[in-house]
PDB file of C-alpha atoms and ligand atoms in Angstrom:
ATOM      1  CA  MET A   1     -26.126  27.905  14.699  1.00 50.00           C
ATOM      2  CA  ASN A   2     -23.017  28.076  11.998  1.00 57.00           C
ATOM      3  CA  SER A   3     -23.874  30.915   9.394  1.00 69.00           C
ATOM      4  CA  THR A   4     -25.248  29.972   6.638  1.00 82.00           C
ATOM      5  CA  PRO A   5     -21.975  30.980   3.894  1.00 86.00           C
ATOM      6  CA  SER A   6     -23.994  31.694   0.260  1.00 89.00           C
ATOM      7  CA  SER A   7     -23.447  30.784  -2.905  1.00 92.00           C
ATOM      8  CA  ASP A   8     -20.990  33.731  -3.580  1.00 93.00           C
ATOM      9  CA  GLU A   9     -19.409  33.064  -0.511  1.00 94.00           C
ATOM     10  CA  ILE A  10     -18.854  28.786  -1.304  1.00 96.00           C
ATOM     11  CA  ARG A  11     -17.299  29.579  -4.389  1.00 97.00           C
ATOM     12  CA  LEU A  12     -14.807  32.660  -3.758  1.00 97.00           C
ATOM     13  CA  ARG A  13     -13.640  30.472  -1.018  1.00 97.00           C
ATOM     14  CA  LEU A  14     -12.790  27.250  -2.358  1.00 97.00           C
ATOM     15  CA  THR A  15     -11.316  29.156  -5.639  1.00 98.00           C
ATOM     16  CA  GLN A  16      -8.937  30.235  -2.479  1.00 98.00           C
ATOM     17  CA  VAL A  17      -8.176  26.984  -1.112  1.00 98.00           C
ATOM     18  CA  CYS A  18      -7.443  26.037  -4.781  1.00 98.00           C
ATOM     19  CA  GLY A  19      -5.043  28.398  -5.444  1.00 98.00           C
ATOM     20  CA  ARG A  20      -3.626  27.633  -1.786  1.00 98.00           C
ATOM     21  CA  MET A  21      -3.462  23.784  -3.155  1.00 98.00           C
ATOM     22  CA  GLU A  22      -2.297  24.288  -6.473  1.00 98.00           C
ATOM     23  CA  ALA A  23       0.920  26.966  -5.389  1.00 98.00           C
ATOM     24  CA  ALA A  24       1.948  24.257  -2.809  1.00 98.00           C
ATOM     25  CA  ALA A  25       2.206  21.168  -4.843  1.00 98.00           C
ATOM     26  CA  ILE A  26       3.856  23.587  -7.699  1.00 98.00           C
ATOM     27  CA  ARG A  27       6.092  24.132  -3.906  1.00 97.00           C
ATOM     28  CA  SER A  28       6.411  20.867  -3.879  1.00 97.00           C
ATOM     29  CA  ASN A  29       7.012  19.833  -7.758  1.00 98.00           C
ATOM     30  CA  ARG A  30       3.334  17.819  -7.834  1.00 98.00           C
ATOM     31  CA  ASP A  31       0.845  17.285 -10.293  1.00 97.00           C
ATOM     32  CA  ILE A  32      -2.154  18.822  -8.913  1.00 97.00           C
ATOM     33  CA  HIS A  33      -4.371  16.651 -10.565  1.00 96.00           C
ATOM     34  CA  GLU A  34      -2.838  13.996  -7.484  1.00 96.00           C
ATOM     35  CA  ILE A  35      -4.332  15.329  -4.705  1.00 98.00           C
ATOM     36  CA  ARG A  36      -8.243  15.275  -4.550  1.00 98.00           C
ATOM     37  CA  LEU A  37      -9.948  18.199  -2.092  1.00 98.00           C
ATOM     38  CA  ILE A  38     -11.994  16.874   0.353  1.00 98.00           C
ATOM     39  CA  ALA A  39     -15.041  19.201   1.411  1.00 98.00           C
ATOM     40  CA  VAL A  40     -16.019  18.349   4.795  1.00 98.00           C
ATOM     41  CA  SER A  41     -19.395  19.550   4.913  1.00 97.00           C
ATOM     42  CA  LYS A  42     -20.267  18.322   8.669  1.00 96.00           C
ATOM     43  CA  THR A  43     -22.203  20.761  10.258  1.00 94.00           C
ATOM     44  CA  HIS A  44     -23.464  22.030   7.952  1.00 95.00           C
ATOM     45  CA  PRO A  45     -27.290  21.827   6.230  1.00 95.00           C
ATOM     46  CA  ALA A  46     -27.967  20.047   2.720  1.00 96.00           C
ATOM     47  CA  ALA A  47     -28.321  23.195   1.080  1.00 96.00           C
ATOM     48  CA  VAL A  48     -24.757  24.427   1.923  1.00 96.00           C
ATOM     49  CA  VAL A  49     -23.247  21.356   0.260  1.00 97.00           C
ATOM     50  CA  ARG A  50     -25.842  21.842  -2.572  1.00 97.00           C
ATOM     51  CA  ALA A  51     -23.872  25.366  -3.126  1.00 96.00           C
ATOM     52  CA  ALA A  52     -20.814  23.406  -2.326  1.00 97.00           C
ATOM     53  CA  ILE A  53     -21.769  21.051  -5.664  1.00 97.00           C
ATOM     54  CA  GLU A  54     -22.497  24.151  -7.659  1.00 96.00           C
ATOM     55  CA  ALA A  55     -19.292  25.310  -7.556  1.00 96.00           C
ATOM     56  CA  GLY A  56     -17.518  22.430  -8.613  1.00 96.00           C
ATOM     57  CA  VAL A  57     -16.744  20.439  -5.234  1.00 98.00           C
ATOM     58  CA  THR A  58     -16.933  16.650  -6.606  1.00 98.00           C
ATOM     59  CA  ASP A  59     -15.783  15.118  -3.231  1.00 98.00           C
ATOM     60  CA  LEU A  60     -17.567  15.173   0.118  1.00 98.00           C
ATOM     61  CA  GLY A  61     -16.744  14.476   3.627  1.00 98.00           C
ATOM     62  CA  GLU A  62     -19.040  14.035   6.646  1.00 98.00           C
ATOM     63  CA  ASN A  63     -17.288  12.321  10.160  1.00 96.00           C
ATOM     64  CA  ARG A  64     -20.754  11.053  11.728  1.00 97.00           C
ATOM     65  CA  VAL A  65     -22.852   8.272  10.178  1.00 97.00           C
ATOM     66  CA  GLN A  66     -26.801   9.712  11.188  1.00 96.00           C
ATOM     67  CA  GLU A  67     -25.822  13.446  10.388  1.00 96.00           C
ATOM     68  CA  ALA A  68     -24.364  12.479   6.540  1.00 97.00           C
ATOM     69  CA  GLU A  69     -27.510  10.358   6.645  1.00 97.00           C
ATOM     70  CA  SER A  70     -30.659  13.077   5.930  1.00 94.00           C
ATOM     71  CA  LYS A  71     -27.945  15.639   4.039  1.00 97.00           C
ATOM     72  CA  ILE A  72     -26.537  12.383   1.236  1.00 98.00           C
ATOM     73  CA  VAL A  73     -30.463  11.580   0.997  1.00 96.00           C
ATOM     74  CA  ASP A  74     -31.429  15.170   0.275  1.00 97.00           C
ATOM     75  CA  VAL A  75     -28.525  15.751  -2.435  1.00 97.00           C
ATOM     76  CA  GLY A  76     -27.937  12.833  -3.802  1.00 97.00           C
ATOM     77  CA  ARG A  77     -26.246   9.780  -2.934  1.00 97.00           C
ATOM     78  CA  ASP A  78     -24.664   9.850  -6.459  1.00 97.00           C
ATOM     79  CA  VAL A  79     -24.051  13.305  -7.427  1.00 97.00           C
ATOM     80  CA  ALA A  80     -20.928  13.623  -5.129  1.00 98.00           C
ATOM     81  CA  GLN A  81     -19.005  11.071  -4.099  1.00 98.00           C
ATOM     82  CA  TRP A  82     -19.463  10.693  -0.272  1.00 98.00           C
ATOM     83  CA  HIS A  83     -16.513  10.069   2.488  1.00 98.00           C
ATOM     84  CA  LEU A  84     -17.003   8.860   6.047  1.00 98.00           C
ATOM     85  CA  ILE A  85     -13.813  10.671   7.296  1.00 98.00           C
ATOM     86  CA  GLY A  86     -15.303  10.269  11.320  1.00 97.00           C
ATOM     87  CA  HIS A  87     -15.214   7.510  13.809  1.00 96.00           C
ATOM     88  CA  LEU A  88     -17.890   4.306  12.248  1.00 97.00           C
ATOM     89  CA  GLN A  89     -19.585   2.383  15.161  1.00 96.00           C
ATOM     90  CA  SER A  90     -19.723  -0.914  14.319  1.00 93.00           C
ATOM     91  CA  ASN A  91     -23.436  -0.973  14.648  1.00 96.00           C
ATOM     92  CA  LYS A  92     -23.198   1.527  12.125  1.00 97.00           C
ATOM     93  CA  THR A  93     -21.351   0.208   9.827  1.00 98.00           C
ATOM     94  CA  ARG A  94     -24.092  -1.471   7.131  1.00 98.00           C
ATOM     95  CA  ARG A  95     -25.971   2.472   7.003  1.00 98.00           C
ATOM     96  CA  ALA A  96     -22.032   3.015   6.952  1.00 98.00           C
ATOM     97  CA  VAL A  97     -22.146   0.891   3.358  1.00 98.00           C
ATOM     98  CA  GLN A  98     -24.958   2.520   1.920  1.00 98.00           C
ATOM     99  CA  LEU A  99     -24.453   6.032   2.076  1.00 98.00           C
ATOM    100  CA  PHE A 100     -20.479   5.817   1.376  1.00 98.00           C
ATOM    101  CA  ASP A 101     -18.085   5.395  -1.010  1.00 98.00           C
ATOM    102  CA  ILE A 102     -15.096   5.536   0.930  1.00 98.00           C
ATOM    103  CA  VAL A 103     -14.182   5.286   4.767  1.00 98.00           C
ATOM    104  CA  HIS A 104     -11.416   6.822   5.694  1.00 98.00           C
ATOM    105  CA  SER A 105     -11.310   5.984   9.200  1.00 98.00           C
ATOM    106  CA  VAL A 106     -10.919   1.968   9.989  1.00 98.00           C
ATOM    107  CA  ASP A 107      -9.054   1.338  13.149  1.00 97.00           C
ATOM    108  CA  SER A 108      -9.833  -2.149  14.875  1.00 97.00           C
ATOM    109  CA  ILE A 109     -10.322  -5.403  13.726  1.00 98.00           C
ATOM    110  CA  HIS A 110     -13.687  -5.987  14.599  1.00 98.00           C
ATOM    111  CA  LEU A 111     -14.618  -2.797  12.268  1.00 98.00           C
ATOM    112  CA  ALA A 112     -13.317  -3.968   9.314  1.00 98.00           C
ATOM    113  CA  ASN A 113     -15.406  -7.623  10.060  1.00 98.00           C
ATOM    114  CA  LYS A 114     -18.265  -6.549  10.413  1.00 98.00           C
ATOM    115  CA  LEU A 115     -17.776  -3.879   7.200  1.00 98.00           C
ATOM    116  CA  GLU A 116     -16.871  -6.818   4.888  1.00 98.00           C
ATOM    117  CA  GLN A 117     -19.649  -8.562   6.258  1.00 98.00           C
ATOM    118  CA  ALA A 118     -21.898  -5.260   5.996  1.00 98.00           C
ATOM    119  CA  CYS A 119     -21.057  -5.852   1.639  1.00 98.00           C
ATOM    120  CA  VAL A 120     -21.834  -9.336   1.368  1.00 98.00           C
ATOM    121  CA  ASP A 121     -25.358  -8.427   3.157  1.00 98.00           C
ATOM    122  CA  LEU A 122     -25.698  -6.104   0.792  1.00 98.00           C
ATOM    123  CA  GLU A 123     -23.993  -7.148  -1.995  1.00 98.00           C
ATOM    124  CA  ARG A 124     -21.469  -4.526  -2.580  1.00 98.00           C
ATOM    125  CA  ALA A 125     -18.462  -5.778  -4.130  1.00 97.00           C
ATOM    126  CA  GLN A 126     -16.006  -3.478  -3.092  1.00 97.00           C
ATOM    127  CA  LEU A 127     -15.840  -0.783  -0.497  1.00 98.00           C
ATOM    128  CA  PRO A 128     -12.372   1.419  -0.502  1.00 98.00           C
ATOM    129  CA  VAL A 129     -10.917   1.620   2.823  1.00 98.00           C
ATOM    130  CA  LEU A 130      -8.457   4.008   4.279  1.00 98.00           C
ATOM    131  CA  ILE A 131      -6.917   3.245   7.823  1.00 98.00           C
ATOM    132  CA  GLN A 132      -6.590   5.649  10.036  1.00 98.00           C
ATOM    133  CA  VAL A 133      -3.016   6.024  12.905  1.00 97.00           C
ATOM    134  CA  ASP A 134      -3.175   7.916  15.412  1.00 96.00           C
ATOM    135  CA  LEU A 135       0.250   9.420  15.690  1.00 95.00           C
ATOM    136  CA  GLY A 136       0.422  11.366  18.470  1.00 89.00           C
ATOM    137  CA  HIS A 137      -1.130   9.188  20.795  1.00 84.00           C
ATOM    138  CA  GLU A 138      -3.263  11.253  22.109  1.00 80.00           C
ATOM    139  CA  ALA A 139      -6.970   9.169  24.005  1.00 74.00           C
ATOM    140  CA  THR A 140      -8.942  10.890  22.652  1.00 73.00           C
ATOM    141  CA  LYS A 141      -8.785  10.390  19.259  1.00 77.00           C
ATOM    142  CA  SER A 142      -9.416   7.463  17.221  1.00 87.00           C
ATOM    143  CA  GLY A 143      -7.018   5.548  14.670  1.00 95.00           C
ATOM    144  CA  VAL A 144      -4.619   2.716  15.213  1.00 96.00           C
ATOM    145  CA  GLU A 145      -1.368   3.450  17.342  1.00 95.00           C
ATOM    146  CA  GLU A 146       1.836   2.328  14.958  1.00 95.00           C
ATOM    147  CA  HIS A 147       2.503  -0.961  16.333  1.00 95.00           C
ATOM    148  CA  GLU A 148      -0.985  -2.202  15.835  1.00 96.00           C
ATOM    149  CA  LEU A 149      -0.704  -1.244  12.035  1.00 97.00           C
ATOM    150  CA  PRO A 150       0.507  -4.341  11.199  1.00 97.00           C
ATOM    151  CA  ALA A 151      -2.008  -6.814  12.064  1.00 98.00           C
ATOM    152  CA  LEU A 152      -5.005  -4.414  10.633  1.00 98.00           C
ATOM    153  CA  VAL A 153      -3.803  -4.449   6.948  1.00 98.00           C
ATOM    154  CA  GLU A 154      -3.685  -7.832   7.217  1.00 98.00           C
ATOM    155  CA  ALA A 155      -7.200  -8.580   8.270  1.00 98.00           C
ATOM    156  CA  ILE A 156      -7.844  -5.813   6.092  1.00 98.00           C
ATOM    157  CA  THR A 157      -5.806  -8.193   2.990  1.00 97.00           C
ATOM    158  CA  LYS A 158      -7.692 -10.604   4.012  1.00 97.00           C
ATOM    159  CA  CYS A 159     -11.467  -8.597   3.593  1.00 98.00           C
ATOM    160  CA  GLU A 160     -13.041  -9.466   0.255  1.00 98.00           C
ATOM    161  CA  HIS A 161     -15.386  -7.031  -0.216  1.00 98.00           C
ATOM    162  CA  LEU A 162     -12.629  -3.941   0.981  1.00 98.00           C
ATOM    163  CA  ARG A 163      -9.795  -2.607  -0.967  1.00 97.00           C
ATOM    164  CA  LEU A 164      -7.273  -0.794   1.397  1.00 98.00           C
ATOM    165  CA  THR A 165      -6.079   2.124  -0.360  1.00 98.00           C
ATOM    166  CA  GLY A 166      -4.191   4.156   1.826  1.00 98.00           C
ATOM    167  CA  LEU A 167      -3.661   5.479   5.423  1.00 98.00           C
ATOM    168  CA  MET A 168      -5.059   8.798   6.567  1.00 98.00           C
ATOM    169  CA  THR A 169      -4.473  10.597  10.467  1.00 97.00           C
ATOM    170  CA  LEU A 170      -5.502  13.316  12.593  1.00 95.00           C
ATOM    171  CA  PRO A 171      -2.440  14.578  13.777  1.00 93.00           C
ATOM    172  CA  PRO A 172      -2.241  16.342  17.155  1.00 91.00           C
ATOM    173  CA  PHE A 173      -3.628  20.086  16.780  1.00 90.00           C
ATOM    174  CA  PHE A 174      -0.416  23.006  16.456  1.00 92.00           C
ATOM    175  CA  GLU A 175      -1.704  26.649  16.819  1.00 92.00           C
ATOM    176  CA  ASP A 176       1.887  26.254  13.894  1.00 95.00           C
ATOM    177  CA  ALA A 177       1.205  23.662  11.281  1.00 94.00           C
ATOM    178  CA  GLU A 178       5.067  23.566  10.990  1.00 96.00           C
ATOM    179  CA  LEU A 179       4.933  21.869  14.110  1.00 96.00           C
ATOM    180  CA  THR A 180       2.525  18.972  11.929  1.00 96.00           C
ATOM    181  CA  ARG A 181       5.166  18.245   9.660  1.00 97.00           C
ATOM    182  CA  PRO A 182       6.573  15.654  11.159  1.00 97.00           C
ATOM    183  CA  PHE A 183       3.524  14.001  12.117  1.00 97.00           C
ATOM    184  CA  LEU A 184       2.007  13.945   8.054  1.00 98.00           C
ATOM    185  CA  ILE A 185       5.742  12.999   6.789  1.00 98.00           C
ATOM    186  CA  ARG A 186       5.683   9.858   9.160  1.00 98.00           C
ATOM    187  CA  LEU A 187       1.990   8.778   7.618  1.00 98.00           C
ATOM    188  CA  ARG A 188       3.919   9.291   4.403  1.00 98.00           C
ATOM    189  CA  GLU A 189       6.448   7.089   5.657  1.00 98.00           C
ATOM    190  CA  LEU A 190       4.329   4.076   7.048  1.00 98.00           C
ATOM    191  CA  ARG A 191       2.525   3.924   3.526  1.00 98.00           C
ATOM    192  CA  ASP A 192       5.707   3.552   1.530  1.00 97.00           C
ATOM    193  CA  GLU A 193       6.395   1.200   3.814  1.00 97.00           C
ATOM    194  CA  TYR A 194       3.351  -0.886   3.037  1.00 97.00           C
ATOM    195  CA  GLN A 195       3.511   0.905  -0.977  1.00 97.00           C
ATOM    196  CA  GLU A 196       6.634  -1.617  -1.453  1.00 96.00           C
ATOM    197  CA  ARG A 197       5.205  -4.454  -0.114  1.00 95.00           C
ATOM    198  CA  GLY A 198       2.268  -4.395  -2.309  1.00 94.00           C
ATOM    199  CA  VAL A 199      -0.833  -4.028  -0.244  1.00 95.00           C
ATOM    200  CA  PHE A 200      -2.164  -0.952  -2.193  1.00 95.00           C
ATOM    201  CA  GLY A 201      -1.934  -3.159  -5.574  1.00 85.00           C
ATOM    202  CA  ASP A 202      -0.889  -1.260  -8.237  1.00 82.00           C
ATOM    203  CA  HIS A 203      -1.722   1.802  -6.563  1.00 89.00           C
ATOM    204  CA  ARG A 204       0.776   4.477  -5.072  1.00 90.00           C
ATOM    205  CA  GLY A 205      -1.210   4.375  -1.527  1.00 97.00           C
ATOM    206  CA  GLU A 206      -3.673   7.205  -0.648  1.00 98.00           C
ATOM    207  CA  LEU A 207      -2.218   9.773   2.042  1.00 98.00           C
ATOM    208  CA  SER A 208      -5.405  11.254   3.259  1.00 98.00           C
ATOM    209  CA  MET A 209      -3.718  14.228   5.200  1.00 98.00           C
ATOM    210  CA  GLY A 210      -4.065  18.257   5.967  1.00 98.00           C
ATOM    211  CA  MET A 211      -6.965  20.581   6.475  1.00 97.00           C
ATOM    212  CA  THR A 212      -8.006  23.816   7.231  1.00 97.00           C
ATOM    213  CA  HIS A 213      -5.091  24.923   9.225  1.00 95.00           C
ATOM    214  CA  ASP A 214      -1.635  22.616   8.068  1.00 97.00           C
ATOM    215  CA  PHE A 215      -3.210  21.233   4.101  1.00 98.00           C
ATOM    216  CA  GLU A 216      -0.634  23.225   2.673  1.00 98.00           C
ATOM    217  CA  VAL A 217       1.792  21.382   4.452  1.00 98.00           C
ATOM    218  CA  ALA A 218      -0.074  17.903   3.384  1.00 98.00           C
ATOM    219  CA  ILE A 219       0.647  18.258   0.010  1.00 98.00           C
ATOM    220  CA  GLU A 220       4.328  19.478   0.695  1.00 98.00           C
ATOM    221  CA  GLU A 221       4.526  16.291   1.968  1.00 98.00           C
ATOM    222  CA  GLY A 222       2.845  14.277   0.044  1.00 98.00           C
ATOM    223  CA  ALA A 223      -0.989  14.496   0.576  1.00 98.00           C
ATOM    224  CA  THR A 224      -3.170  13.082  -2.341  1.00 98.00           C
ATOM    225  CA  MET A 225      -6.716  13.995  -0.449  1.00 98.00           C
ATOM    226  CA  VAL A 226      -7.262  17.014   2.152  1.00 98.00           C
ATOM    227  CA  ARG A 227      -9.788  17.204   3.780  1.00 98.00           C
ATOM    228  CA  ILE A 228     -10.783  20.640   4.294  1.00 98.00           C
ATOM    229  CA  GLY A 229     -13.774  22.185   5.636  1.00 98.00           C
ATOM    230  CA  THR A 230     -14.011  25.296   7.759  1.00 97.00           C
ATOM    231  CA  ALA A 231     -11.496  28.016   4.705  1.00 97.00           C
ATOM    232  CA  ILE A 232     -14.633  26.972   2.592  1.00 97.00           C
ATOM    233  CA  PHE A 233     -17.827  26.190   5.081  1.00 96.00           C
ATOM    234  CA  GLY A 234     -16.719  28.943   7.637  1.00 93.00           C
ATOM    235  CA  GLU A 235     -16.475  28.259  11.145  1.00 91.00           C
ATOM    236  CA  ARG A 236     -18.599  25.991  12.952  1.00 86.00           C
ATOM    237  CA  GLU A 237     -20.129  26.495  16.149  1.00 78.00           C
ATOM    238  CA  THR A 238     -19.146  23.481  17.979  1.00 66.00           C
ATOM    239  CA  HIS A 239     -15.474  22.313  17.305  1.00 54.00           C
ATOM    240  CA  ARG A 240     -15.785  19.056  15.720  1.00 59.00           C
TER     241      ARG A 240
HETATM  242  C1  LIG B 301     -13.822  18.582  10.783  1.00 86.14           C
HETATM  243  C2  LIG B 301     -12.828  17.673   9.500  1.00 86.14           C
HETATM  244  C3  LIG B 301     -12.098  18.099   8.945  1.00 86.14           C
HETATM  245  C4  LIG B 301     -11.418  19.389   8.420  1.00 86.14           C
HETATM  246  O1  LIG B 301     -11.516  20.563   9.734  1.00 86.14           O
HETATM  247  P1  LIG B 301     -11.941  21.986   9.059  1.00 86.14           P
HETATM  248  O2  LIG B 301     -10.394  22.453  10.454  1.00 86.14           O
HETATM  249  O3  LIG B 301     -12.871  21.787   9.312  1.00 86.14           O
HETATM  250  O4  LIG B 301     -10.722  21.440   7.528  1.00 86.14           O
HETATM  251  C5  LIG B 301     -11.041  17.343   8.047  1.00 86.14           C
HETATM  252  N1  LIG B 301     -10.865  16.095   8.786  1.00 86.14           N
HETATM  253  C6  LIG B 301     -11.994  15.022  10.115  1.00 86.14           C
HETATM  254  C7  LIG B 301     -11.760  14.139  10.652  1.00 86.14           C
HETATM  255  C8  LIG B 301     -12.571  15.982  10.197  1.00 86.14           C
HETATM  256  O5  LIG B 301     -13.290  15.759  11.851  1.00 86.14           O
END
């Protein structure tokens, strides 16, 4: 079991994380307001999520539809922005469209088409999505390889109900966060490339990157969404 963090612990850790985010933004001459903190609450119960919301969290990340479902119903669909950050199986797209405000982890044309169909069926006007890019060529991780990106971008652009808002990555894990920097830079370059082609409309294009051990580096490299679990909620029993 996770040791359940108290509201005070969550509040304190959140203050610390926000302080570190701000310092990283200042170091890299960025406006802190363009960086959204997504508190990753996977494996933690609804009570912990509620404590985080009371402490000021506005955005929550979950990586499994099934686990998220009971929590979102319990905590409230409309009390926060819910982000799906983990691999989505195509038989769970309807549920995902009902439960989540945004999906970070689109990684195939098939999945994009299933999400589009779910939006039509459920009469959801628009679903913001990001494409997950696998920059480390890790077989264990989901995400498209760089060379598959153009076809997926094109497919999503054709989906009337999907709005492509940016790119996401989960780089290989290194003890030394500096070693993730090249991957974070690469994602930014790809975002810039697609931005120039107008793929993200008027928007700059989100960069969803940075976790507990590398969020400061990610902010220095342009992250607009950081996904932070452990630094806010404490260690998880299972490493996922
Ligand atoms: C679990 C998870 C995170 C948060 O990881 P921490 O190291 O606990 O901050 C971020 N992104 C994804 C996709 C995750 O699955």
